[in-house]
Coordinates of C-alpha atoms in Angstrom, one line a residue:
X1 CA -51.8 -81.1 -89.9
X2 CA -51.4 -80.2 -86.2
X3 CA -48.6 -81.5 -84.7
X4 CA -49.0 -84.3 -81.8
X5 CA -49.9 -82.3 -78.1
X6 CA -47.0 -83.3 -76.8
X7 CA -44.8 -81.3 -79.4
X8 CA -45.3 -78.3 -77.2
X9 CA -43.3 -77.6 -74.0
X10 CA -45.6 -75.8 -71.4
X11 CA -44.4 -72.1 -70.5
X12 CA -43.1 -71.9 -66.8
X13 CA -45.1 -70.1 -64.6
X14 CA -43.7 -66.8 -62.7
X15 CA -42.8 -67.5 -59.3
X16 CA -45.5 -65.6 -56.8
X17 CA -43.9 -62.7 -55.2
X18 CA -43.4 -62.9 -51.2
X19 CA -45.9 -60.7 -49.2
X20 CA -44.9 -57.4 -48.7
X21 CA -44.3 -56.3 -45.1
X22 CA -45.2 -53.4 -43.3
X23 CA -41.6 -52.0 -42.9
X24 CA -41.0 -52.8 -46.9
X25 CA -43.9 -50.2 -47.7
X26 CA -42.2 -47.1 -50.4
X27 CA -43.6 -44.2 -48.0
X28 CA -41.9 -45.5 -44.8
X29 CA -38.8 -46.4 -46.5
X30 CA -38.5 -42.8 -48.5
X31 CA -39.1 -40.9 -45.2
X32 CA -36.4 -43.0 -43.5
X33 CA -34.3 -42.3 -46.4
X34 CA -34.3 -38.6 -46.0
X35 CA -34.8 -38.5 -42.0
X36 CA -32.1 -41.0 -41.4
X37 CA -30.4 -42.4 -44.3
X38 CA -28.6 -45.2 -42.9
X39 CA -32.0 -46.7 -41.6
X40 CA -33.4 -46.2 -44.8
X41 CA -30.8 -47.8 -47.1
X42 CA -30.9 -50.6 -45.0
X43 CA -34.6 -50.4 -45.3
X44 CA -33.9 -49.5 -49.0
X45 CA -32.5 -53.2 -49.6
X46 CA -34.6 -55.6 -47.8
X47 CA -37.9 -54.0 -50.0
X48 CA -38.8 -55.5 -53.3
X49 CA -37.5 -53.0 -55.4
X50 CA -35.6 -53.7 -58.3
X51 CA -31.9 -53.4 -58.3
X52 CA -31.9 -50.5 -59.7
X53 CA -33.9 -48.3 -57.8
X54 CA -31.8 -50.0 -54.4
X55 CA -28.7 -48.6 -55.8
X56 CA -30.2 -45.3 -56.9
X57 CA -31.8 -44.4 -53.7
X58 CA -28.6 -45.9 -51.9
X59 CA -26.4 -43.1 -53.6
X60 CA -29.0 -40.1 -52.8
X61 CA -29.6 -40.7 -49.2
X62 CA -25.9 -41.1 -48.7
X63 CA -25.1 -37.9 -50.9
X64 CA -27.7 -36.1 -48.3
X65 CA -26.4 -38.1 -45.4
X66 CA -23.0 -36.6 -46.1
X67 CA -23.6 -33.1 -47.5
X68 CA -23.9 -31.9 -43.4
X69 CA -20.6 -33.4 -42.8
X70 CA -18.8 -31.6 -45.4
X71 CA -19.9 -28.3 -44.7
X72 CA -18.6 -25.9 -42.4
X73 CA -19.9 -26.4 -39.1
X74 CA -22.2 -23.1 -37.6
X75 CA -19.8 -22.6 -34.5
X76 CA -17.1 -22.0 -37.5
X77 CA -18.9 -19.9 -39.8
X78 CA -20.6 -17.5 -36.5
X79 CA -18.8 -14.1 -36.1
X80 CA -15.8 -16.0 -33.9
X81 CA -15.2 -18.1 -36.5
X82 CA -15.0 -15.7 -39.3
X83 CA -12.8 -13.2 -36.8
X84 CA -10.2 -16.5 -36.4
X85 CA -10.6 -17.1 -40.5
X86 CA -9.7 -13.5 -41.1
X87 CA -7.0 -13.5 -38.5
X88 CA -5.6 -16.4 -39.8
X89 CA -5.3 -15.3 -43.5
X90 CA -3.5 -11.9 -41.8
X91 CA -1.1 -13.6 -40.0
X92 CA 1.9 -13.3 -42.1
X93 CA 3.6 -16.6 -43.2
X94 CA 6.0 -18.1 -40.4
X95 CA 10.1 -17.1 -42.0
X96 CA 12.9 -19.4 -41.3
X97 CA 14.7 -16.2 -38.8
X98 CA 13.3 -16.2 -35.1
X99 CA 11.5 -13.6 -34.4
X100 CA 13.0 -11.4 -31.7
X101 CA 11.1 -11.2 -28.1
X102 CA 10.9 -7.9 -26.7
X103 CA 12.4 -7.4 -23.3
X104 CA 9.3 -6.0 -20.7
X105 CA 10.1 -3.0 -20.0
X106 CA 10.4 -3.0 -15.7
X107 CA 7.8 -0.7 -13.8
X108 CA 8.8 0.9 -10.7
X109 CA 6.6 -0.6 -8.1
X110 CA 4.5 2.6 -5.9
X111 CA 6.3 3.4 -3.0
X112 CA 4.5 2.4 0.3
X113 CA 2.4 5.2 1.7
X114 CA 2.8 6.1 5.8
X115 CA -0.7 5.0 7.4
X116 CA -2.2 7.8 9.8
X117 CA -0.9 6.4 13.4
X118 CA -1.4 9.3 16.1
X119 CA -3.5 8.2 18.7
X120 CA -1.9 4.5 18.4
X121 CA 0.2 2.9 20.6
X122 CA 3.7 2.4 19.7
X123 CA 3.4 -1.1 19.0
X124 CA 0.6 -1.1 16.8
X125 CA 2.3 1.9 14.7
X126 CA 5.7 0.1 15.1
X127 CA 3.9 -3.3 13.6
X128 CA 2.5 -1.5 10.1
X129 CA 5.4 0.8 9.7
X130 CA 8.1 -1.9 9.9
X131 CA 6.0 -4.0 7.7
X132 CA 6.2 -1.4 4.7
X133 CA 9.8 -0.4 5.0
X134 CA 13.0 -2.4 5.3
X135 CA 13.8 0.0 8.2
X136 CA 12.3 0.2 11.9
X137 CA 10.4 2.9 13.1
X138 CA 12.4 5.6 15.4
X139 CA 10.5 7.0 19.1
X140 CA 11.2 9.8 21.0
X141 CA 9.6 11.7 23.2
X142 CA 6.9 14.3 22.9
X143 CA 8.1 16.3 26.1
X144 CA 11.7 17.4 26.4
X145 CA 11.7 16.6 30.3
X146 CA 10.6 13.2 30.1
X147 CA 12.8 10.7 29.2
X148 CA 11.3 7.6 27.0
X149 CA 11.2 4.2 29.0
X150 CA 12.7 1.3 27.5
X151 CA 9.7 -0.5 27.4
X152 CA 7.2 2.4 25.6
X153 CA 4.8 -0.2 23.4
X154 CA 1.6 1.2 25.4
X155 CA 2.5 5.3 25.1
X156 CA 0.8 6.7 22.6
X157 CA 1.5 8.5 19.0
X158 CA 1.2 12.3 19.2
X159 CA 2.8 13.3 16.1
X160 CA 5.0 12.0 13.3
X161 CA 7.8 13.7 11.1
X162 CA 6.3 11.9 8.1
X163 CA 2.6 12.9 6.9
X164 CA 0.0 10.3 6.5
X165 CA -0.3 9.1 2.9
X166 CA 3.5 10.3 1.6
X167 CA 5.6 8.1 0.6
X168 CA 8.0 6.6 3.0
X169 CA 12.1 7.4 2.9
X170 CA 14.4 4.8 2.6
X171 CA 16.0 2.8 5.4
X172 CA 18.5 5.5 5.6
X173 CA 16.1 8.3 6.9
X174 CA 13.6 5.8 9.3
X175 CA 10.0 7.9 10.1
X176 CA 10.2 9.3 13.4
X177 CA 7.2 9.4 15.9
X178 CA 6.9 11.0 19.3
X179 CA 5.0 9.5 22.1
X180 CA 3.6 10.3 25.1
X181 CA 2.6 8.2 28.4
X182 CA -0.9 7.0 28.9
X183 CA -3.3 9.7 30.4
X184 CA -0.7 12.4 29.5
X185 CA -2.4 14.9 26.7
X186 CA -0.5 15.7 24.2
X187 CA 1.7 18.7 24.0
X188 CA 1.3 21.4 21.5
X189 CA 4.6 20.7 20.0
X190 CA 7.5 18.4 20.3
X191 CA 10.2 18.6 22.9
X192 CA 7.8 21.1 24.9
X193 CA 8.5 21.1 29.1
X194 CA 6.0 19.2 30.6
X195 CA 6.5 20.7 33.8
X196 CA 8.2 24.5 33.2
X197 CA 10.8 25.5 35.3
X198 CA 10.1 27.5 37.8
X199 CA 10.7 31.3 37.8
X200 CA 13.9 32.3 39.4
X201 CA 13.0 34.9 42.2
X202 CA 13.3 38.6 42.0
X203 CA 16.9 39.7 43.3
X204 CA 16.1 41.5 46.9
X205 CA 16.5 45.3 46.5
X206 CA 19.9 46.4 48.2
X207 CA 19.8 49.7 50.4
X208 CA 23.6 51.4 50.9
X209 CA 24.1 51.7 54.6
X210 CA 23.2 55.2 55.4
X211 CA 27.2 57.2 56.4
X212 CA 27.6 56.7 60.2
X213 CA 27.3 60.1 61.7
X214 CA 30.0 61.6 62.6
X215 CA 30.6 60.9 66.9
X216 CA 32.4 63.3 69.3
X217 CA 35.5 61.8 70.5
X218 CA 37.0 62.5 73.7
X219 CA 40.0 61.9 72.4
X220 CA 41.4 65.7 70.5
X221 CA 43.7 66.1 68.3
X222 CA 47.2 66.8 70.5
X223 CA 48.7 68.9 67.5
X224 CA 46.2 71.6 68.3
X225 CA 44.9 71.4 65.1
X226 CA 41.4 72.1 65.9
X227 CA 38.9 69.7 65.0
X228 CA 35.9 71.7 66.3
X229 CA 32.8 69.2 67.0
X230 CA 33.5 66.7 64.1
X231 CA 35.0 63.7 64.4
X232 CA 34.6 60.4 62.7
X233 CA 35.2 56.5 64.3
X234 CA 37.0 55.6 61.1
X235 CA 38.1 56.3 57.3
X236 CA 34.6 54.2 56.3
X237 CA 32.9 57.3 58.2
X238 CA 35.2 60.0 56.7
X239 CA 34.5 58.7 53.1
X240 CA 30.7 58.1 53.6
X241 CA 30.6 62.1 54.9
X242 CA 32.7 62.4 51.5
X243 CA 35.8 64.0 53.4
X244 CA 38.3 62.1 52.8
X245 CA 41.2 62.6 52.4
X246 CA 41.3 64.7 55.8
X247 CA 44.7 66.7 56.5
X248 CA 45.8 68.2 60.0
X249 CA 44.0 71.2 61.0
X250 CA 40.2 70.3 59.2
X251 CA 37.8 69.8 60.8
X252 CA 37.3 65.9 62.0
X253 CA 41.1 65.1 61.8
X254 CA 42.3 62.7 64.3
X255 CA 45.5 61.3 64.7
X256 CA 43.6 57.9 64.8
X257 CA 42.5 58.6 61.3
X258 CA 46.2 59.1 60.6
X259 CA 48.2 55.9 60.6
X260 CA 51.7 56.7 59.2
X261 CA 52.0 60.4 61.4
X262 CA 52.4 62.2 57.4
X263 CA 49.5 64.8 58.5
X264 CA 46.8 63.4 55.7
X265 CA 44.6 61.1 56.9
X266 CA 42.3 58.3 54.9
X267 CA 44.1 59.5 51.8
X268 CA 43.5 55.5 50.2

C-alpha cells in the first residue's frame, strides 16, 4: 500500500547563487593577488569562493607580500653594504676600559717666505713684510751721502739683506731694505757716494830760492883781514854760498857777519 501523498515532506530547494561580478572573476582576482596582495585578498573575500580557498589564497599572497620585506634590502647587500658588514664583524667588541686618545702630534707651521720687493715703494713693501712677521720692516739708504727723509713711503726698493723666497728671521733680526728717491737710479751697491768727493788738488811744486849772490860792500873789514871781492848781506847768504861759518881773515868776512866780536862769524 502507498502511503497517503501527504506522508512526504518536499526537499528544499538550493538557494540561486548571486550573479557573479566582473571584479569577482578568478583571473582578475589571482593577478591582483600576486601583483598586489592586499587588493587581491580583499578581492579574494568578496568572490564566491568557498572558505577555504579565501583563507588559502589569503595566507599565500601575504607570505609573497612579505617575503620582500624580510629580505635584505639591495642598497645593503651592494659592495657598501657588504664593506660596512665586514667592518662591522672586524671591529673588536667594545671592553669596559676607555680606550686611550692619542695626543696630535703638533706640526711646525712653514715659515713665511720674503716676497721679491725691489722696484716697490716703501710702503707697499712695508705693507706685505709687516703682514708676515711680528716685526716691522727696517729702511736705510742706498747712498751713503744722502740721508733718508722721515717721510720715505714713495722712494723706491733697490735691494734687500733678505733674498726673495727665504724664510724670514725673527722679530729680533727685522729684514732690512735700502731705498732710493724717485728718479734717482740705483747704485751699484749700498752705501755708495752719490756725488764723489772731489779730488784734492795736486800740492804746487816748491822751488828753494836760488843763494843771493854774494854783493860788494863798501863797507871792509877794519881788522885788515882781507876779504878780497866777496862779501855777503847776511848769514842767510853765507850759508846758501855754503860758507858758513866764516872766521876773520876769509874771504867774505865782515864784522857785520860777526855779532859777538869772537872773530867767527855765522857759526849757528
Amino acid at each position: 500500500m502507498y502511503p497517503p501523498p501527504h506522508a512526504y515532506a518536499p526537499a528544499p530547494m538550493p538557494a540561486p547563487k548571486p550573479p557573479r561580478r566582473w571584479w569577482q572573476h578568478p583571473a582578475l582576482i589571482i593577478t591582483a593577488l600576486v601583483l598586489l596582495p592586499p587588493a587581491g585578498i580583499a578581492l579574494a573575500w568578496t568572490s564566491q569562493w568557498e572558505r577555504t580557498q579565501k583563507v588559502l589564497a589569503t595566507v599565500l599572497s601575504g607570505v609573497w607580500f612579505l617575503i620582500p620585506l624580510l629580505s635584505d634590502s639591495p642598497e645593503e647587500t651592494g659592495p657598501e653594504g657588504k664593506a660596512q658588514t665586514a667592518a662591522a664583524s672586524a671591529a673588536p667588541a667594545p671592553s669596559n676600559s676607555p680606550t686611550p686618545t692619542p695626543t696630535p702630534t703638533p706640526t711646525p707651521s712653514a715659515a713665511p717666505q720674503m716676497p721679491s720687493a725691489v722696484g716697490w715703494p716703501y710702503a707697499q713693501a712695508e705693507k706685505t713684510v709687516e703682514e708676515l712677521i711680528d716685526g716691522e720692516l727696517k729702511a736705510l739708504s742706498a747712498y751713503a751721502d744722502v740721508t733718508l727723509p722721515a717721510d720715505h713711503g714713495t722712494w723706491l726698493v733697490c735691494f734687500q739683506d733678505v733674498a726673495a723666497g727665504s724664510g724670514l728671521p725673527p722679530q729680533s733680526a727685522a729684514p732690512v731694505v735700502h731705498l732710493v728717491a724717485p728718479g734717482t737710479g740705483c747704485p751699484a751697491t749700498p752705501g755708495t757716494n752719490l756725488r764723489p768727493a772731489p779730488a784734492a788738488p795736486a800740492p804746487a811744486p816748491t822751488t828753494a830760492a836760488p843763494p843771493a849772490a854774494p854783493t860788494p860792500e863798501d863797507e871792509t873789514d877794519g881788522s885788515g883781514g882781507g876779504g878780497g871781492n866777496v862779501s855777503y848781506r847776511n848769514c842767510a847768504a853765507v850759508r846758501a854760498a855754503g860758507a858758513a861759518p866764516i872766521r876773520r881773515g876769509d874771504p867774505g868776512y865782515g864784522r857785520h857777519l860777526d855779532r859777538d866780536g869772537d872773530g867767527v862769524a855765522c857759526e849757528r
